[in-house]
Coordinates of C-alpha atoms in Angstrom, one line a residue:
M1 CA 83.5 25.3 -96.5
T2 CA 85.7 26.8 -93.8
T3 CA 84.0 27.8 -90.6
V4 CA 85.5 30.5 -88.5
F5 CA 84.8 30.1 -84.7
S6 CA 84.9 32.9 -82.2
A7 CA 87.4 32.6 -79.4
V8 CA 85.1 34.2 -76.9
S9 CA 83.9 31.0 -75.2
P10 CA 86.3 28.4 -73.9
S11 CA 83.9 25.8 -75.3
R12 CA 84.1 27.4 -78.8
T13 CA 87.9 27.4 -78.5
T14 CA 87.8 23.7 -77.7
C15 CA 85.5 23.1 -80.7
G16 CA 87.9 25.1 -82.9
S17 CA 90.9 23.0 -81.9
L18 CA 88.9 19.9 -82.5
L19 CA 87.9 21.2 -85.9
L20 CA 91.6 21.9 -86.8
E21 CA 92.6 18.5 -85.7
L22 CA 89.7 17.1 -87.8
Q23 CA 91.0 19.0 -90.9
K24 CA 94.5 17.6 -90.3
I25 CA 93.1 14.2 -90.3
W26 CA 91.2 14.8 -93.4
D27 CA 94.3 16.2 -95.1
E28 CA 96.2 13.1 -94.3
I29 CA 93.3 11.0 -95.5
G30 CA 92.9 13.0 -98.6
E31 CA 89.2 13.6 -98.0
A32 CA 87.5 15.5 -100.8
D33 CA 86.2 18.9 -100.1
S34 CA 82.6 18.0 -100.8
E35 CA 82.8 15.3 -98.2
R36 CA 84.4 17.7 -95.8
D37 CA 81.6 20.3 -96.3
K38 CA 79.0 17.6 -95.9
M39 CA 80.4 16.5 -92.6
L40 CA 80.8 20.0 -91.4
Q41 CA 77.1 20.8 -92.2
Q42 CA 76.1 17.7 -90.4
L43 CA 78.2 18.6 -87.4
E44 CA 76.7 22.1 -87.3
Q45 CA 73.2 20.7 -87.5
E46 CA 73.8 18.4 -84.6
C47 CA 75.1 21.4 -82.6
L48 CA 72.0 23.4 -83.4
D49 CA 69.9 20.5 -82.3
I50 CA 71.7 20.3 -79.0
Y51 CA 71.3 24.1 -78.4
R52 CA 67.7 23.9 -79.3
R53 CA 67.0 21.1 -76.9
K54 CA 68.8 23.0 -74.2
V55 CA 66.8 26.1 -74.8
E56 CA 63.6 24.1 -74.7
M57 CA 64.6 22.5 -71.4
T58 CA 65.4 25.9 -70.0
R59 CA 62.2 27.3 -71.1
K60 CA 60.3 24.4 -69.5
Y61 CA 62.2 24.9 -66.3
K62 CA 61.2 28.6 -66.3
A63 CA 57.6 27.6 -66.8
D64 CA 57.9 25.1 -63.9
L65 CA 59.2 27.9 -61.7
H66 CA 56.2 30.0 -62.6
Q67 CA 53.9 27.1 -62.0
S68 CA 55.6 26.4 -58.6
L69 CA 55.1 30.0 -57.6
D70 CA 51.5 29.9 -58.6
S71 CA 50.9 26.6 -56.8
A72 CA 52.6 27.9 -53.7
E73 CA 50.4 31.0 -53.7
I74 CA 47.3 28.8 -54.2
E75 CA 48.3 26.4 -51.5
I76 CA 49.1 29.3 -49.2
S77 CA 45.7 30.8 -49.8
G78 CA 44.0 27.3 -49.3
L79 CA 45.9 26.7 -46.1
A80 CA 45.1 30.1 -44.8
S81 CA 41.5 29.6 -45.6
A82 CA 41.4 26.2 -44.0
L83 CA 43.2 27.3 -40.9
G84 CA 41.2 30.5 -40.7
D85 CA 44.4 32.7 -40.7
N86 CA 45.0 35.9 -42.4
V87 CA 48.4 35.5 -44.2
F88 CA 50.0 38.4 -45.9
F89 CA 53.0 37.7 -48.2
S90 CA 54.6 39.1 -51.4
R91 CA 56.7 37.5 -54.1
G92 CA 59.0 40.5 -54.1
K93 CA 61.2 41.5 -57.0
G94 CA 64.1 39.5 -58.5
T95 CA 64.5 36.3 -60.4
L96 CA 62.0 33.5 -60.2
K97 CA 64.2 31.5 -57.9
Q98 CA 64.5 34.5 -55.6
Q99 CA 60.7 34.9 -55.6
L100 CA 60.2 31.2 -54.9
S101 CA 62.7 31.3 -52.0
A102 CA 60.6 34.1 -50.5
V103 CA 57.4 32.1 -50.7
K104 CA 58.7 28.7 -49.4
P105 CA 59.1 29.7 -45.7
V106 CA 55.5 31.0 -45.6
L107 CA 54.3 27.8 -47.2
E108 CA 56.3 25.5 -44.9
D109 CA 55.0 27.3 -41.9
L110 CA 51.4 26.9 -42.9
R111 CA 52.0 23.2 -43.7
L112 CA 53.4 22.6 -40.2
K113 CA 50.5 24.5 -38.7
K114 CA 48.1 22.4 -40.7
Q115 CA 49.7 19.2 -39.5
G116 CA 49.4 20.3 -35.9
R117 CA 45.8 21.4 -36.4
M118 CA 45.0 18.1 -38.0
K119 CA 46.6 16.3 -35.2
D120 CA 44.4 18.2 -32.7
F121 CA 41.3 17.5 -34.8
L122 CA 42.1 13.8 -35.0
E123 CA 42.8 13.4 -31.3
T124 CA 39.6 15.3 -30.4
Q125 CA 37.5 13.3 -32.9
L126 CA 39.1 10.0 -31.7
Q127 CA 38.2 10.8 -28.1
I128 CA 34.7 11.8 -29.1
A129 CA 34.3 8.6 -31.1
G130 CA 35.6 6.6 -28.2
I131 CA 33.2 8.0 -25.7
C132 CA 30.3 7.7 -28.1
T133 CA 31.3 4.1 -28.6
E134 CA 31.2 3.5 -24.8
I135 CA 27.9 5.2 -24.5
A136 CA 26.4 3.3 -27.4
G137 CA 27.9 0.1 -26.1
T138 CA 28.8 -1.3 -29.5
G139 CA 31.5 -3.4 -27.9
H140 CA 34.5 -2.3 -29.9
S141 CA 36.7 0.8 -30.0
M142 CA 37.1 2.7 -33.2
K143 CA 40.5 2.7 -34.9
P144 CA 42.5 5.9 -35.0
A145 CA 42.0 6.2 -38.8
D146 CA 38.3 5.8 -38.6
P147 CA 37.5 9.5 -37.9
K148 CA 37.6 11.6 -41.1
V149 CA 39.2 15.0 -40.6
D150 CA 38.0 17.6 -43.0
E151 CA 41.3 19.3 -44.3
H152 CA 39.3 22.2 -45.7
D153 CA 37.9 23.2 -42.4
L154 CA 40.6 23.3 -39.7
K155 CA 39.5 26.6 -38.1
L156 CA 40.0 27.1 -34.4
K157 CA 36.3 27.8 -34.0
R158 CA 35.4 24.3 -35.3
L159 CA 38.1 22.8 -33.2
G160 CA 36.7 24.6 -30.2
E161 CA 33.2 23.2 -31.0
L162 CA 34.6 19.7 -31.1
K163 CA 36.4 20.2 -27.8
A164 CA 33.2 21.6 -26.2
Q165 CA 31.4 18.5 -27.5
L166 CA 34.2 16.4 -26.1
K167 CA 33.9 18.2 -22.8
E168 CA 30.2 17.5 -22.6
L169 CA 30.8 13.8 -23.5
Q170 CA 33.5 13.6 -20.8
N171 CA 31.1 15.1 -18.3
E172 CA 28.4 12.7 -19.3
K173 CA 30.8 9.8 -19.1
C174 CA 31.8 11.0 -15.6
L175 CA 28.2 11.1 -14.6
R176 CA 27.5 7.7 -16.1
V177 CA 30.5 6.2 -14.3
Q178 CA 29.2 7.7 -11.1
K179 CA 25.8 6.4 -11.8
V180 CA 27.1 2.9 -12.6
N181 CA 29.2 2.9 -9.4
S182 CA 26.2 4.2 -7.4
N183 CA 24.0 1.4 -8.9
I184 CA 26.6 -1.2 -8.2
S185 CA 26.9 0.1 -4.6
M186 CA 23.1 -0.1 -4.2
I187 CA 23.0 -3.6 -5.6
H188 CA 25.8 -4.5 -3.1
D189 CA 23.8 -3.1 -0.2
L190 CA 20.6 -4.9 -1.3
S191 CA 22.5 -8.1 -1.8
V192 CA 24.0 -7.9 1.7
V193 CA 20.6 -7.3 3.3
M194 CA 19.0 -10.3 1.4
S195 CA 22.2 -12.5 1.3
I196 CA 22.3 -12.6 -2.5
D197 CA 25.4 -13.4 -4.5
F198 CA 26.6 -9.9 -5.4
F199 CA 29.3 -10.8 -8.0
K200 CA 27.0 -13.1 -9.9
T201 CA 24.3 -10.5 -10.0
V202 CA 26.6 -7.8 -11.3
N203 CA 28.4 -10.1 -13.7
D204 CA 25.0 -11.0 -15.3
V205 CA 24.5 -7.4 -16.1
H206 CA 28.0 -6.9 -17.6
P207 CA 31.3 -8.7 -16.9
S208 CA 33.3 -5.4 -16.9
L209 CA 31.4 -4.2 -13.8
I210 CA 33.1 -6.6 -11.4
D211 CA 36.6 -5.2 -12.2
S212 CA 36.8 -2.6 -9.5
A213 CA 40.4 -1.7 -10.3
N214 CA 40.0 -0.5 -13.8
V215 CA 37.2 2.1 -13.6
Q216 CA 37.7 3.2 -17.3
S217 CA 36.9 -0.3 -18.5
K218 CA 33.5 -0.4 -16.9
S219 CA 30.6 -0.4 -19.3
I220 CA 28.6 2.9 -19.2
S221 CA 26.2 2.2 -22.1
N222 CA 22.5 2.9 -22.0
D223 CA 21.9 -0.9 -22.0
T224 CA 24.1 -1.4 -19.0
L225 CA 22.5 1.5 -17.1
A226 CA 19.0 0.2 -18.0
R227 CA 19.9 -3.4 -16.9
L228 CA 21.4 -2.0 -13.6
T229 CA 18.2 0.0 -13.0
G230 CA 16.1 -3.1 -13.8
V231 CA 18.1 -5.2 -11.3
I232 CA 17.8 -2.6 -8.6
H233 CA 14.1 -2.3 -9.2
S234 CA 13.7 -6.1 -9.0
L235 CA 15.9 -6.3 -5.9
K236 CA 13.9 -3.5 -4.2
Q237 CA 10.6 -5.3 -5.0
D238 CA 12.1 -8.5 -3.6
K239 CA 13.2 -6.6 -0.5
Q240 CA 9.8 -5.1 -0.1
Q241 CA 8.1 -8.5 -0.5
R242 CA 10.5 -10.1 2.0
L243 CA 10.0 -7.3 4.5
Q244 CA 6.2 -7.5 4.2
K245 CA 6.4 -11.3 4.6
L246 CA 8.6 -11.0 7.7
Q247 CA 6.4 -8.2 9.1
G248 CA 3.3 -10.4 8.6
L249 CA 5.1 -13.3 10.3
G250 CA 6.2 -11.0 13.1
H251 CA 2.6 -9.9 13.7
M252 CA 1.6 -13.6 13.7
L253 CA 4.3 -14.4 16.2
I254 CA 3.2 -11.6 18.6
E255 CA -0.5 -12.7 18.3
L256 CA 0.5 -16.3 19.0
W257 CA 2.7 -15.3 21.9
N258 CA -0.1 -13.2 23.4
L259 CA -2.5 -16.0 22.9
M260 CA -0.4 -18.6 24.6
D261 CA 1.4 -16.4 27.1
T262 CA 4.8 -17.2 25.7
P263 CA 7.7 -16.3 28.1
I264 CA 9.7 -13.2 27.4
E265 CA 12.9 -15.1 27.2
E266 CA 11.6 -17.2 24.3
Q267 CA 10.2 -14.1 22.6
R268 CA 13.6 -12.4 22.7
R269 CA 15.0 -15.1 20.4
W270 CA 13.0 -13.5 17.7
D271 CA 13.8 -9.8 18.3
H272 CA 15.4 -9.6 14.9
I273 CA 12.0 -10.3 13.4
T274 CA 9.7 -8.3 15.6
T275 CA 11.9 -5.2 15.3
L276 CA 11.2 -5.2 11.6
I277 CA 7.4 -4.7 12.1
S278 CA 7.6 -1.0 12.5
S279 CA 10.6 -0.5 10.1
S280 CA 10.2 1.0 6.6
V281 CA 12.0 -0.5 3.6
D282 CA 14.7 2.2 3.6
E283 CA 15.4 1.7 7.3
V284 CA 16.2 -2.0 6.9
S285 CA 19.9 -2.4 6.3
R286 CA 21.2 -5.0 8.7
Q287 CA 23.2 -7.7 7.0
G288 CA 21.3 -10.9 6.2
C289 CA 18.1 -9.7 8.0
L290 CA 16.0 -10.5 4.9
A291 CA 17.7 -13.7 3.9
L292 CA 15.5 -16.5 2.6
E293 CA 16.9 -18.7 5.4
V294 CA 15.6 -16.2 8.0
I295 CA 12.2 -16.3 6.4
E296 CA 12.1 -20.1 6.3
Q297 CA 13.1 -20.3 10.0
T298 CA 10.4 -17.8 11.0
E299 CA 7.8 -19.8 9.0
V300 CA 8.8 -22.9 10.7
E301 CA 8.4 -21.2 14.1
V302 CA 5.0 -19.8 13.2
E303 CA 3.9 -23.2 12.0
R304 CA 5.0 -24.7 15.3
L305 CA 3.1 -22.1 17.2
N306 CA 0.0 -22.6 15.1
V307 CA 0.0 -26.3 16.0
L308 CA 0.0 -25.2 19.7
K309 CA -2.5 -22.5 18.9
A310 CA -5.2 -25.0 17.7
G311 CA -5.7 -26.4 21.2
K312 CA -5.6 -23.0 22.8
L313 CA -8.2 -21.7 20.4
K314 CA -10.6 -24.4 21.2
E315 CA -10.4 -23.4 24.9
L316 CA -10.9 -19.7 23.9
V317 CA -13.8 -20.6 21.6
F318 CA -15.7 -22.4 24.4
K319 CA -14.8 -19.6 26.8
R320 CA -16.3 -17.1 24.5
Q321 CA -19.3 -19.3 23.9
N322 CA -19.8 -19.5 27.7
E323 CA -19.6 -15.7 27.9
L324 CA -22.1 -15.3 25.1
E325 CA -24.4 -17.8 26.7
E326 CA -24.2 -15.9 30.0
I327 CA -25.2 -12.7 28.2
Y328 CA -28.1 -14.4 26.5
R329 CA -29.1 -16.1 29.7
V330 CA -29.4 -12.8 31.5
H331 CA -30.9 -10.7 28.8
M332 CA -32.3 -12.8 26.0
D333 CA -33.9 -16.2 25.5
V334 CA -32.0 -18.5 23.2
D335 CA -31.4 -22.3 23.0
S336 CA -27.9 -22.5 24.4
D337 CA -27.7 -26.2 24.2
A338 CA -28.4 -26.2 20.5
A339 CA -26.0 -23.4 19.8
R340 CA -23.2 -25.3 21.8
Q341 CA -23.9 -28.5 19.9
I342 CA -23.6 -26.6 16.5
L343 CA -20.3 -25.1 17.7
I344 CA -18.9 -28.5 18.7
S345 CA -19.9 -29.9 15.3
L346 CA -18.2 -27.1 13.4
I347 CA -15.0 -27.6 15.4
E348 CA -14.9 -31.3 14.9
S349 CA -15.6 -31.1 11.2
G350 CA -12.4 -29.1 10.7
N351 CA -14.1 -27.0 7.9
I352 CA -13.9 -23.7 9.8
D353 CA -10.9 -21.6 10.9
L354 CA -10.8 -21.4 14.6
S355 CA -9.5 -17.9 14.4
D356 CA -12.4 -16.8 12.2
L357 CA -14.7 -18.6 14.6
L358 CA -13.2 -16.8 17.6
I359 CA -13.6 -13.5 15.7
S360 CA -17.2 -14.3 14.9
L361 CA -17.9 -15.1 18.6
D362 CA -16.2 -11.9 19.7
D363 CA -18.5 -10.1 17.2
Q364 CA -21.5 -11.9 18.5
I365 CA -20.5 -11.0 22.1
R366 CA -20.1 -7.4 21.1
K367 CA -23.5 -7.3 19.4
A368 CA -25.1 -9.2 22.3
K369 CA -23.7 -6.6 24.7
E370 CA -25.0 -3.8 22.5
Q371 CA -28.4 -5.5 22.4
A372 CA -28.4 -6.2 26.1
L373 CA -27.5 -2.5 26.7
S374 CA -30.4 -1.4 24.5
R375 CA -32.7 -3.8 26.4
K376 CA -31.5 -2.7 29.9
E377 CA -33.9 0.2 30.2
I378 CA -36.9 -2.0 29.2
L379 CA -35.7 -4.9 31.4
D380 CA -35.5 -2.5 34.4
K381 CA -39.1 -1.4 33.7
V382 CA -40.1 -5.1 33.4
E383 CA -38.6 -5.7 36.8
K384 CA -40.5 -2.8 38.2
W385 CA -43.7 -4.1 36.6
K386 CA -43.1 -7.6 38.0
C387 CA -42.4 -6.2 41.4
A388 CA -45.7 -4.2 41.3
S389 CA -47.5 -7.4 40.1
E390 CA -46.1 -9.4 43.0
E391 CA -47.2 -6.7 45.4
E392 CA -50.6 -6.8 43.8
K393 CA -50.8 -10.5 44.3
W394 CA -49.6 -10.2 47.9
L395 CA -52.2 -7.5 48.6
D396 CA -54.9 -9.7 47.3
E397 CA -53.9 -12.6 49.5
Y398 CA -53.4 -10.2 52.4
E399 CA -57.0 -8.8 52.0
K400 CA -58.4 -12.3 52.1
D401 CA -57.0 -12.8 55.6
E402 CA -59.8 -12.3 58.2
N403 CA -57.2 -11.7 61.0
R404 CA -55.2 -9.1 59.3
Y405 CA -56.3 -6.4 61.7
S406 CA -55.6 -8.5 64.8
A407 CA -52.9 -7.4 67.1
G408 CA -50.8 -10.4 66.2
R409 CA -47.1 -10.4 65.8
G410 CA -45.9 -8.4 62.7
A411 CA -49.4 -7.0 61.9
H412 CA -48.2 -3.4 61.9
K413 CA -45.5 -4.3 59.4
N414 CA -48.1 -5.9 57.1
L415 CA -50.3 -2.8 57.4
K416 CA -47.4 -0.6 56.3
R417 CA -46.6 -2.9 53.4
A418 CA -50.2 -2.9 52.4
E419 CA -50.2 0.9 52.2
K420 CA -47.0 0.9 50.1
A421 CA -48.4 -1.9 47.9
R422 CA -51.6 0.1 47.2
T423 CA -49.4 3.1 46.2
L424 CA -47.3 0.9 43.9
I425 CA -50.3 -0.9 42.4
S426 CA -51.8 2.5 41.6
K427 CA -48.9 3.1 39.3
I428 CA -49.3 -0.1 37.3
P429 CA -51.4 1.5 34.5
S430 CA -48.7 4.1 33.9
I431 CA -46.0 1.5 34.2
L432 CA -47.7 -0.6 31.6
E433 CA -48.3 2.3 29.3
N434 CA -44.7 3.5 29.5
L435 CA -43.3 0.0 29.1
T436 CA -45.5 -0.8 26.1
A437 CA -44.3 2.4 24.4
K438 CA -40.7 1.6 25.1
V439 CA -41.1 -1.9 23.7
K440 CA -42.8 -0.7 20.5
A441 CA -40.1 1.9 19.9
W442 CA -37.4 -0.8 20.5
E443 CA -39.1 -3.2 18.0
L444 CA -39.5 -0.4 15.5
E445 CA -35.8 0.5 15.7
K446 CA -34.4 -3.1 15.7
G447 CA -37.0 -4.7 13.4
I448 CA -37.4 -7.7 15.6
P449 CA -39.8 -8.6 18.4
F450 CA -38.7 -8.1 22.0
L451 CA -38.6 -11.5 23.7
Y452 CA -38.9 -12.1 27.4
D453 CA -39.1 -15.6 28.9
K454 CA -39.0 -16.9 25.3
A455 CA -42.2 -15.0 24.4
P456 CA -42.9 -11.6 22.8
L457 CA -43.0 -9.1 25.7
L458 CA -45.5 -6.9 23.9
K459 CA -48.0 -9.8 23.7
T460 CA -47.4 -10.7 27.3
L461 CA -48.1 -7.1 28.3
E462 CA -51.3 -7.0 26.2
E463 CA -52.5 -10.3 27.8
Y464 CA -51.7 -9.0 31.3
A465 CA -53.6 -5.8 30.6
V466 CA -56.6 -7.8 29.4
L467 CA -56.5 -10.1 32.4
R468 CA -56.0 -7.2 34.8
Q469 CA -59.0 -5.5 33.2
E470 CA -61.0 -8.7 33.7
R471 CA -60.0 -8.9 37.3
E472 CA -61.0 -5.3 37.8
E473 CA -64.4 -6.0 36.2
E474 CA -64.7 -9.2 38.4
K475 CA -64.0 -7.2 41.5
R476 CA -66.6 -4.6 40.5
R477 CA -69.2 -7.2 39.9
S478 CA -68.4 -8.8 43.2
R479 CA -68.7 -5.6 45.0
E480 CA -72.1 -4.9 43.3
Q481 CA -73.3 -8.4 44.2
K482 CA -72.3 -7.9 47.8
R483 CA -74.0 -4.6 48.0
H484 CA -77.3 -6.2 46.8
Q485 CA -76.9 -9.0 49.3
E486 CA -76.3 -6.6 52.1
Q487 CA -79.3 -4.5 51.0
F488 CA -81.4 -7.6 50.9
A489 CA -80.3 -8.6 54.3
A490 CA -81.1 -5.2 55.7
E491 CA -84.6 -5.4 54.2
Q492 CA -85.2 -8.9 55.7
E493 CA -84.0 -7.7 59.1
A494 CA -86.4 -4.7 58.9
L495 CA -89.3 -7.0 58.0
Y496 CA -88.7 -9.9 60.4
G497 CA -86.6 -8.3 63.1
S498 CA -83.6 -10.6 62.4
R499 CA -80.9 -10.8 59.8
P500 CA -81.0 -14.0 57.9
T501 CA -78.0 -15.8 56.8
V502 CA -77.1 -15.1 53.2
K503 CA -76.9 -18.4 51.4
K504 CA -74.6 -18.9 48.4
P505 CA -76.1 -19.9 45.2
L506 CA -75.8 -23.5 44.2
G507 CA -72.5 -24.5 42.6
Q508 CA -70.8 -21.3 43.9
S509 CA -67.3 -21.7 45.2
N510 CA -65.2 -19.7 47.5
S511 CA -62.5 -19.5 44.9
T512 CA -62.3 -16.1 43.2
N513 CA -61.6 -17.6 39.8
T514 CA -64.7 -19.8 40.0
L515 CA -66.8 -17.0 41.2
A516 CA -65.8 -14.6 38.5
G517 CA -65.7 -17.3 35.8
T518 CA -62.3 -16.2 34.5
P519 CA -59.9 -18.7 32.9
T520 CA -56.9 -19.8 34.9
G521 CA -54.9 -21.3 32.1
R522 CA -53.8 -18.0 30.6
R523 CA -50.0 -17.3 30.5
L524 CA -48.9 -14.2 32.5
A525 CA -45.7 -12.5 33.3
T526 CA -46.6 -12.9 37.0
P527 CA -48.3 -16.0 38.3
G528 CA -51.6 -15.9 40.1
R529 CA -54.5 -13.6 39.9
P530 CA -56.2 -11.8 42.8
G531 CA -59.8 -13.0 43.7
I532 CA -62.6 -11.8 45.9
S533 CA -62.1 -12.2 49.6
S534 CA -64.4 -15.0 50.8
G535 CA -63.9 -14.0 54.4
K536 CA -66.3 -11.1 54.0
E537 CA -69.2 -13.5 53.4
R538 CA -68.5 -15.3 56.7
R539 CA -69.0 -12.0 58.6
E540 CA -72.6 -11.9 57.4
S541 CA -73.6 -14.5 60.0
R542 CA -72.5 -12.2 62.8
V543 CA -75.1 -10.1 64.5
L544 CA -74.2 -6.5 63.6
N545 CA -76.0 -3.2 63.2
V546 CA -77.7 -2.5 59.9
T547 CA -75.1 -1.7 57.3
P548 CA -75.7 1.4 55.1
I549 CA -76.8 0.7 51.6
N550 CA -73.9 2.6 50.0
Y551 CA -71.2 0.9 51.9
V552 CA -68.0 0.1 49.9
A553 CA -64.9 -1.6 51.4
L554 CA -62.3 0.6 49.9
P555 CA -59.2 -0.9 51.6
K556 CA -59.8 -4.3 50.0
D557 CA -58.8 -3.8 46.4
G558 CA -57.2 -0.4 46.3
S559 CA -59.7 0.9 43.8
A560 CA -60.2 4.0 45.8
S561 CA -56.5 4.9 45.5
R562 CA -56.7 4.3 41.7
G563 CA -60.0 6.1 41.4

């Protein structure tokens, strides 16, 4: 079969020339027509297969171009959505390649924008993660690939939120760095005041804190801040305790100096201690002023002074005891010898603190002075009563004197004293009444008896009042007896013309106490008791005019003034 080829295409022309050449060869060979037709059919089939494959490939390429356009449009939409941008584009008209060329610039621009945005996100998240790691104090920095960037959400709003979070974290980091530096500075100041190893103290908290050159490498974690705060709190407590100890030692130094009259020059050696007494914790900032060495030196000095103080305290204790005894001797009745012996035994036993003993004595002196002050008014009245009693005794003795009215030397002075004594004696009842009331009120208030001359004063006053009443009764009986005797003498004189001598009954004595029959052994505040004048009996032997029956010698006992 003869195939006619068109001469339109150069390739067809080439195929035709090859076919002519093939026929020539077949002619020379003498190939049969059937074989030739078979070969030509085979050749045509192979050509069709080649065209068919080419068409399929071209059709697939066209489909790929369509798919690329669709993918580009989808990717553009996804990128625009992820970036939060509004992108407007159109394929336009033309071939597929022309449409694809129009889409590619838009897609490339969005891809570049996405890469830049992802870089911003990554850097921001890396910084956030780094600061969070520092705050958490996990001890390792996160790798750059650790943060996961969400490619589907790259909007500027979210990036702004992350940057705002980063800003807050950076501010917090800045504050933490400042706080760490402030705490380190505070630890340094406290260490300087107390002479503590600053570098060791800070290194124990975290080794990075001693590197002052690299601020960024310092640990700012919660644990570090908490440990710094704990160290500062501990150092402040230690500072407070040391200051209180030194202040206590300073007070002890001053007390010991005052006790032993220490020279000013020696006291000035310890000005660095005594100046701390009035200082607060915050005011103490001098280097090494609270060092342990300073405390130990001060303790040694206080111990030395305490040794010297012991002897001085013994002197002061006995001095206070003497002062207490003097108050008791004047105002109260106590066994001073027994009290002093007890005091000596206490000191020699060593079982009592001399300072406490001195304080106790001071307290006793204070109470004794208070009690003496409360007794003063009563004691003044006791003195007044004693004075009146003495005058009463003197007047009794004076009235016994037969020559008291003679013109002897000093007689007029005795007369004046006697008049004053009678006036004073007339006040004895009111003095006793007032004094008794005062003593009872005092005993009711204090709850103890009021002692005078080692005996209850109230009992003494009662005894004195009883004895005085007995003396008054004795004087009254004596006057009555004398009146009867004088009356009897007058009657005898009227009967017999002469006045007989009045004889004393048998066993009667001139002593007033024997005449009245009163006891002499009673205890009184004032010694002695007045008696009846025996001189009056001796006058009965004189020759006198008749004495009136109602005669009473008023000046003798002062009863008229009291009547």
